[in-house]
Amino acid sequence: MRGYHAFTGCDTVSAFYSKGKTLTWKAWQQCIDATSAFKALSNPLNELTDDILISLEKFVIKLYCGDSEIVSVNEARKFLFTKIRLYRISPLQEMPLKFMHLEQPTKQVNIWGQAFDSSPDILSPSNWGWTEKEGQWQPIWTTQHSIWVVARELVKCGCKNSCRGRCSCRREGMTCTLLCKTCNGNCDNSSVIDREALIEDDIELDSEVLVDEGFLSLIIQPF
């Protein structure tokens, strides 16, 4: 239970957005593979094995995508990216089989598991999801770029007809994507074009640059 409690959110580890203990418990009942991972995580660990990472990845996918055929959190994130707000999306997989979110609960369980040891071998916070700033340890939320660096890539149009001269994606010199409300990337805007050639001061747009408000307040990887 220590592993489950720490991974799904405790006093020192962030919980999954909008996923409380009731929902994570139900997801666990539907993802039996997570049991062995939570059991292993309940004991002091010095490293995370591939088996633990794979099992917990399945658990996170079950938590956010139910009975889908998605096999990685990155695929789940891509799917949810086109359906709902970013802040509801599961943690990003930063490196092969490694969750940023998994480092902090592992560190916490390492402490709990040695609570009765007179000389506990505590893991260094700097190697397990924490960074020291001005003499205080703070959680590392992401190693990815801020949303402002990639915000341009989140442009999407709301064109009701064809995506031509008045399309906001075309005006930014970008192709339409699955984010676009109506066309979903299946339109006349199939190749990147010259943005300058399309800017006309007297054009009144029939589409807008739509960026979900959630994108502007959060980083790419919330956990």
mmCIF file of C-alpha atoms in Angstrom, residues 25-118:
data_model
loop_
_atom_site.group_PDB
_atom_site.id
_atom_site.type_symbol
_atom_site.label_atom_id
_atom_site.label_comp_id
_atom_site.label_asym_id
_atom_site.label_seq_id
_atom_site.Cartn_x
_atom_site.Cartn_y
_atom_site.Cartn_z
ATOM 1 C CA TRP A 25 -8.287 2.483 -6.735
ATOM 2 C CA LYS A 26 -10.812 1.521 -9.429
ATOM 3 C CA ALA A 27 -8.096 1.733 -12.070
ATOM 4 C CA TRP A 28 -5.921 -0.564 -9.954
ATOM 5 C CA GLN A 29 -8.710 -3.148 -9.755
ATOM 6 C CA GLN A 30 -8.854 -3.115 -13.560
ATOM 7 C CA CYS A 31 -5.090 -3.223 -14.011
ATOM 8 C CA ILE A 32 -3.820 -6.200 -12.032
ATOM 9 C CA ASP A 33 -0.329 -5.772 -13.495
ATOM 10 C CA ALA A 34 0.090 -2.739 -11.257
ATOM 11 C CA THR A 35 -0.091 -4.891 -8.112
ATOM 12 C CA SER A 36 3.423 -6.283 -8.483
ATOM 13 C CA ALA A 37 4.747 -2.799 -9.239
ATOM 14 C CA PHE A 38 3.099 -1.236 -6.187
ATOM 15 C CA LYS A 39 4.363 -4.116 -4.046
ATOM 16 C CA ALA A 40 7.919 -3.615 -5.291
ATOM 17 C CA LEU A 41 7.618 0.142 -4.870
ATOM 18 C CA SER A 42 6.521 -0.337 -1.258
ATOM 19 C CA ASN A 43 10.035 -1.462 -0.338
ATOM 20 C CA PRO A 44 13.144 0.752 -0.302
ATOM 21 C CA LEU A 45 14.583 0.801 -3.830
ATOM 22 C CA ASN A 46 17.809 2.145 -5.240
ATOM 23 C CA GLU A 47 16.692 1.823 -8.845
ATOM 24 C CA LEU A 48 13.548 1.283 -10.895
ATOM 25 C CA THR A 49 13.337 -1.861 -12.987
ATOM 26 C CA ASP A 50 11.758 -2.023 -16.433
ATOM 27 C CA ASP A 51 9.029 -4.309 -15.077
ATOM 28 C CA ILE A 52 7.952 -1.660 -12.565
ATOM 29 C CA LEU A 53 7.980 1.080 -15.171
ATOM 30 C CA ILE A 54 6.012 -0.929 -17.725
ATOM 31 C CA SER A 55 3.380 -1.976 -15.180
ATOM 32 C CA LEU A 56 2.870 1.549 -13.869
ATOM 33 C CA GLU A 57 2.679 2.895 -17.402
ATOM 34 C CA LYS A 58 -0.211 0.495 -18.026
ATOM 35 C CA PHE A 59 -1.824 1.727 -14.820
ATOM 36 C CA VAL A 60 -1.618 5.383 -15.879
ATOM 37 C CA ILE A 61 -3.074 4.557 -19.297
ATOM 38 C CA LYS A 62 -5.928 2.672 -17.631
ATOM 39 C CA LEU A 63 -6.500 5.623 -15.312
ATOM 40 C CA TYR A 64 -6.836 8.137 -18.137
ATOM 41 C CA CYS A 65 -7.967 6.143 -21.165
ATOM 42 C CA GLY A 66 -9.883 3.176 -19.781
ATOM 43 C CA ASP A 67 -10.062 0.133 -22.046
ATOM 44 C CA SER A 68 -8.269 1.684 -25.008
ATOM 45 C CA GLU A 69 -5.611 -0.028 -27.131
ATOM 46 C CA ILE A 70 -3.069 2.688 -26.354
ATOM 47 C CA VAL A 71 0.240 1.256 -25.151
ATOM 48 C CA SER A 72 2.258 4.274 -23.961
ATOM 49 C CA VAL A 73 1.591 7.421 -21.956
ATOM 50 C CA ASN A 74 2.882 9.498 -24.852
ATOM 51 C CA GLU A 75 0.258 7.971 -27.143
ATOM 52 C CA ALA A 76 -2.369 8.530 -24.465
ATOM 53 C CA ARG A 77 -1.279 12.140 -24.138
ATOM 54 C CA LYS A 78 -1.503 12.652 -27.888
ATOM 55 C CA PHE A 79 -5.008 11.179 -27.939
ATOM 56 C CA LEU A 80 -6.232 13.252 -24.990
ATOM 57 C CA PHE A 81 -4.523 16.346 -26.405
ATOM 58 C CA THR A 82 -7.082 16.414 -29.230
ATOM 59 C CA LYS A 83 -10.053 15.721 -26.960
ATOM 60 C CA ILE A 84 -9.744 17.656 -23.701
ATOM 61 C CA ARG A 85 -7.779 20.307 -21.889
ATOM 62 C CA LEU A 86 -4.061 19.737 -21.395
ATOM 63 C CA TYR A 87 -4.210 19.884 -17.603
ATOM 64 C CA ARG A 88 -6.247 16.648 -17.589
ATOM 65 C CA ILE A 89 -3.597 14.746 -19.486
ATOM 66 C CA SER A 90 -1.426 12.012 -18.015
ATOM 67 C CA PRO A 91 2.282 12.570 -17.253
ATOM 68 C CA LEU A 92 4.704 12.687 -20.144
ATOM 69 C CA GLN A 93 7.237 9.912 -20.651
ATOM 70 C CA GLU A 94 10.494 11.870 -20.719
ATOM 71 C CA MET A 95 12.952 9.061 -21.364
ATOM 72 C CA PRO A 96 12.479 5.433 -22.443
ATOM 73 C CA LEU A 97 10.324 3.728 -19.809
ATOM 74 C CA LYS A 98 10.826 6.483 -17.274
ATOM 75 C CA PHE A 99 8.218 8.764 -15.727
ATOM 76 C CA MET A 100 9.282 11.993 -14.122
ATOM 77 C CA HIS A 101 6.345 11.477 -11.770
ATOM 78 C CA LEU A 102 7.715 8.124 -10.583
ATOM 79 C CA GLU A 103 10.962 9.449 -9.134
ATOM 80 C CA GLN A 104 9.447 11.413 -6.264
ATOM 81 C CA PRO A 105 7.205 8.621 -4.883
ATOM 82 C CA THR A 106 10.155 6.214 -5.058
ATOM 83 C CA LYS A 107 12.179 8.616 -2.928
ATOM 84 C CA GLN A 108 9.303 8.969 -0.453
ATOM 85 C CA VAL A 109 8.733 5.217 -0.124
ATOM 86 C CA ASN A 110 12.467 4.766 0.391
ATOM 87 C CA ILE A 111 12.135 6.932 3.507
ATOM 88 C CA TRP A 112 8.973 5.223 4.765
ATOM 89 C CA GLY A 113 10.473 1.773 4.287
ATOM 90 C CA GLN A 114 13.414 2.602 6.567
ATOM 91 C CA ALA A 115 11.412 4.350 9.276
ATOM 92 C CA PHE A 116 12.580 1.873 11.945
ATOM 93 C CA ASP A 117 16.214 1.677 10.819
ATOM 94 C CA SER A 118 18.710 3.399 13.089
#
